[in-house]
């Protein structure tokens, strides 16, 4: 199946918890991406997972929120990343759902790259991997070592062969994401 970037309809879901020190950078990167994107239909959903700092206020003060380009789901108590993602997926309307972490370990600029390179394989889910041989993401040494230890534990106990289960960058077909996240019972990671 061949997708044109112009014809894509995507929802980008970004969970946040106490991110006041990083959220401005994320919003700035998002604004740059939106100005240069060849994708015409982009829905942005931030989920403030009960932050105790100014995360929500910073999002609400940003011009993308003021122009109603960003949607914000917010609730008082922190429930965990799984709960936040479930809320975001539930509200998403794009044909493709992208989940990303606010730390932008995988930046918005990788979205068009992912669709150009990966979607033609006709799968329902794509997992980003900072450990892939062609990855352009450079992790700090200590994070790489800890990540490798964790990955080996996951592989051993869960018998799955993913090289980076903790990478927040994932792409799902809408129907598949709705089905998976509707069944999610674990609220945390």
Short mmCIF file of C-alpha atoms in Angstrom, two decimals:
data_model
loop_
_atom_site.label_atom_id
_atom_site.label_comp_id
_atom_site.label_asym_id
_atom_site.label_seq_id
_atom_site.Cartn_x
_atom_site.Cartn_y
_atom_site.Cartn_z
CA UNK A 1 0.00 0.00 0.00
CA UNK A 2 1.46 3.39 -0.98
CA UNK A 3 0.64 6.44 1.12
CA UNK A 4 1.13 10.03 0.09
CA UNK A 5 2.08 12.30 2.97
CA UNK A 6 -0.53 14.81 1.81
CA UNK A 7 -3.30 12.22 2.13
CA UNK A 8 -2.33 11.05 5.62
CA UNK A 9 -4.56 11.74 8.58
CA UNK A 10 -2.59 11.40 11.81
CA UNK A 11 -3.16 11.94 15.51
CA UNK A 12 -0.06 12.60 17.62
CA UNK A 13 -0.54 11.75 21.29
CA UNK A 14 1.88 13.09 23.89
CA UNK A 15 1.39 12.22 27.58
CA UNK A 16 2.86 14.70 30.08
CA UNK A 17 3.48 14.64 33.79
CA UNK A 18 5.38 17.47 35.50
CA UNK A 19 7.07 18.54 32.28
CA UNK A 20 7.25 22.32 32.80
CA UNK A 21 11.02 22.29 32.15
CA UNK A 22 10.69 20.47 28.80
CA UNK A 23 7.24 21.31 27.46
CA UNK A 24 8.25 24.65 25.89
CA UNK A 25 10.92 22.88 23.84
CA UNK A 26 8.37 20.27 22.76
CA UNK A 27 5.88 22.97 21.73
CA UNK A 28 8.56 24.86 19.81
CA UNK A 29 9.63 21.69 17.97
CA UNK A 30 5.99 20.92 17.25
CA UNK A 31 5.44 24.39 15.83
CA UNK A 32 8.45 24.00 13.51
CA UNK A 33 7.16 20.59 12.42
CA UNK A 34 3.66 21.94 11.72
CA UNK A 35 5.02 24.79 9.57
CA UNK A 36 7.15 22.47 7.45
CA UNK A 37 5.00 19.34 7.36
CA UNK A 38 3.72 17.92 4.10
CA UNK A 39 1.02 16.11 6.05
CA UNK A 40 -2.25 18.03 5.73
CA UNK A 41 -4.35 16.41 8.46
CA UNK A 42 -2.59 16.48 11.83
CA UNK A 43 -4.35 16.25 15.16
CA UNK A 44 -2.22 16.97 18.25
CA UNK A 45 -3.38 15.68 21.63
CA UNK A 46 -1.48 16.44 24.82
CA UNK A 47 -2.58 14.60 27.94
CA UNK A 48 -1.68 16.31 31.21
CA UNK A 49 -1.64 13.36 33.58
CA UNK A 50 -2.34 15.27 36.81
CA UNK A 51 0.81 17.40 36.75
CA UNK A 52 1.61 19.28 39.93
CA UNK A 53 3.62 21.97 38.13
CA UNK A 54 2.82 24.45 35.33
CA UNK A 55 2.72 21.96 32.45
CA UNK A 56 -0.98 22.54 31.74
CA UNK A 57 -0.69 26.34 31.92
CA UNK A 58 2.31 26.41 29.56
CA UNK A 59 0.40 24.36 26.98
CA UNK A 60 -2.69 26.55 27.33
CA UNK A 61 -0.64 29.74 26.88
CA UNK A 62 1.02 28.52 23.67
CA UNK A 63 -0.25 29.94 20.38
CA UNK A 64 -0.91 26.45 18.94
CA UNK A 65 -3.37 25.87 21.78
CA UNK A 66 -4.84 29.34 21.39
CA UNK A 67 -5.42 28.63 17.67
CA UNK A 68 -7.08 25.31 18.62
CA UNK A 69 -4.41 23.29 16.80
CA UNK A 70 -3.55 21.47 20.02
CA UNK A 71 -6.14 19.56 22.03
CA UNK A 72 -5.51 19.16 25.73
CA UNK A 73 -6.90 16.44 27.95
CA UNK A 74 -6.25 17.19 31.59
CA UNK A 75 -7.32 15.67 34.87
CA UNK A 76 -6.47 16.36 38.49
CA UNK A 77 -4.84 13.14 39.70
CA UNK A 78 -1.86 11.34 38.19
CA UNK A 79 -2.82 7.88 36.88
CA UNK A 80 0.24 6.87 34.85
CA UNK A 81 1.40 6.83 31.26
CA UNK A 82 -0.80 3.89 30.23
CA UNK A 83 -3.92 5.67 31.45
CA UNK A 84 -2.89 8.90 29.70
CA UNK A 85 -2.24 7.12 26.40
CA UNK A 86 -5.59 5.32 26.67
CA UNK A 87 -7.36 8.68 27.14
CA UNK A 88 -5.54 10.14 24.12
CA UNK A 89 -6.22 7.19 21.83
CA UNK A 90 -9.88 7.26 22.85
CA UNK A 91 -10.16 10.88 21.61
CA UNK A 92 -8.00 10.46 18.49
CA UNK A 93 -9.60 10.69 15.06
CA UNK A 94 -6.67 10.33 12.63
CA UNK A 95 -6.34 7.22 10.48
CA UNK A 96 -2.93 6.70 12.10
CA UNK A 97 -2.10 7.18 15.78
CA UNK A 98 1.41 8.20 16.80
CA UNK A 99 2.46 8.07 20.44
CA UNK A 100 5.50 10.08 21.44
CA UNK A 101 7.27 10.97 24.65
CA UNK A 102 7.58 14.60 25.67
CA UNK A 103 11.37 14.30 25.97
CA UNK A 104 11.47 13.99 22.16
CA UNK A 105 13.97 11.15 22.20
CA UNK A 106 12.43 10.65 18.77
CA UNK A 107 11.68 14.07 17.30
CA UNK A 108 8.69 15.16 15.20
CA UNK A 109 10.97 15.27 12.15
CA UNK A 110 10.97 11.46 12.13
CA UNK A 111 7.24 11.27 11.41
CA UNK A 112 7.45 11.88 7.65
CA UNK A 113 10.53 9.64 7.50
CA UNK A 114 8.64 6.85 9.23
CA UNK A 115 5.70 7.07 6.85
CA UNK A 116 7.91 7.24 3.77
CA UNK A 117 10.03 4.26 4.83
CA UNK A 118 7.80 2.03 6.90
CA UNK A 119 4.15 2.29 6.00
CA UNK A 120 4.64 0.67 2.60
CA UNK A 121 5.24 -2.59 4.47
CA UNK A 122 1.50 -2.69 5.21
CA UNK A 123 1.64 -3.52 8.92
CA UNK A 124 -0.78 -2.32 11.59
CA UNK A 125 1.81 -1.26 14.21
CA UNK A 126 5.33 0.14 14.01
CA UNK A 127 7.67 0.41 17.01
CA UNK A 128 10.43 2.97 17.03
CA UNK A 129 13.80 1.70 18.15
CA UNK A 130 16.76 3.75 19.25
CA UNK A 131 18.77 0.50 19.03
CA UNK A 132 18.10 -0.23 15.36
CA UNK A 133 21.20 -0.40 13.20
CA UNK A 134 19.94 2.52 11.06
CA UNK A 135 18.76 4.64 14.01
CA UNK A 136 19.91 8.24 13.95
CA UNK A 137 19.09 8.73 17.64
CA UNK A 138 22.18 9.00 19.82
CA UNK A 139 21.55 7.90 23.39
CA UNK A 140 23.75 8.86 26.31
CA UNK A 141 26.12 6.07 27.38
CA UNK A 142 24.55 5.35 30.76
CA UNK A 143 21.04 5.26 29.24
CA UNK A 144 22.22 2.85 26.57
CA UNK A 145 23.77 0.48 29.14
CA UNK A 146 20.71 0.55 31.41
CA UNK A 147 18.42 0.16 28.40
CA UNK A 148 20.33 -2.92 27.19
CA UNK A 149 20.12 -4.53 30.63
CA UNK A 150 16.39 -3.84 30.80
CA UNK A 151 15.83 -5.14 27.24
CA UNK A 152 17.58 -8.41 28.04
CA UNK A 153 15.41 -8.87 31.14
CA UNK A 154 12.26 -8.17 29.07
CA UNK A 155 13.35 -10.59 26.33
CA UNK A 156 14.13 -13.31 28.88
CA UNK A 157 10.92 -13.09 30.92
CA UNK A 158 8.39 -12.08 28.28
CA UNK A 159 9.89 -13.97 25.35
CA UNK A 160 9.48 -11.03 22.96
CA UNK A 161 12.02 -9.96 20.40
CA UNK A 162 11.79 -6.17 20.38
CA UNK A 163 15.02 -4.23 20.61
CA UNK A 164 13.59 -1.15 22.35
CA UNK A 165 10.29 -1.69 24.18
CA UNK A 166 10.64 1.61 26.06
CA UNK A 167 10.87 3.85 23.00
CA UNK A 168 7.75 6.02 23.15
CA UNK A 169 7.56 6.47 19.38
CA UNK A 170 4.96 4.07 18.04
CA UNK A 171 2.59 4.20 15.08
CA UNK A 172 -0.74 2.35 14.98
CA UNK A 173 -3.58 2.13 12.53
CA UNK A 174 -6.55 3.83 14.19
CA UNK A 175 -8.73 0.72 14.53
CA UNK A 176 -5.87 -1.32 15.96
CA UNK A 177 -4.92 1.37 18.49
CA UNK A 178 -8.54 1.74 19.61
CA UNK A 179 -8.81 -2.03 20.09
CA UNK A 180 -5.51 -2.38 21.97
CA UNK A 181 -5.94 0.61 24.26
CA UNK A 182 -9.58 -0.21 25.07
CA UNK A 183 -8.28 -3.44 26.64
CA UNK A 184 -5.46 -1.78 28.55
CA UNK A 185 -5.81 -2.39 32.27
CA UNK A 186 -2.32 -1.35 33.48
CA UNK A 187 -2.36 2.41 34.14
CA UNK A 188 1.39 2.93 34.57
CA UNK A 189 4.19 2.04 32.20
#
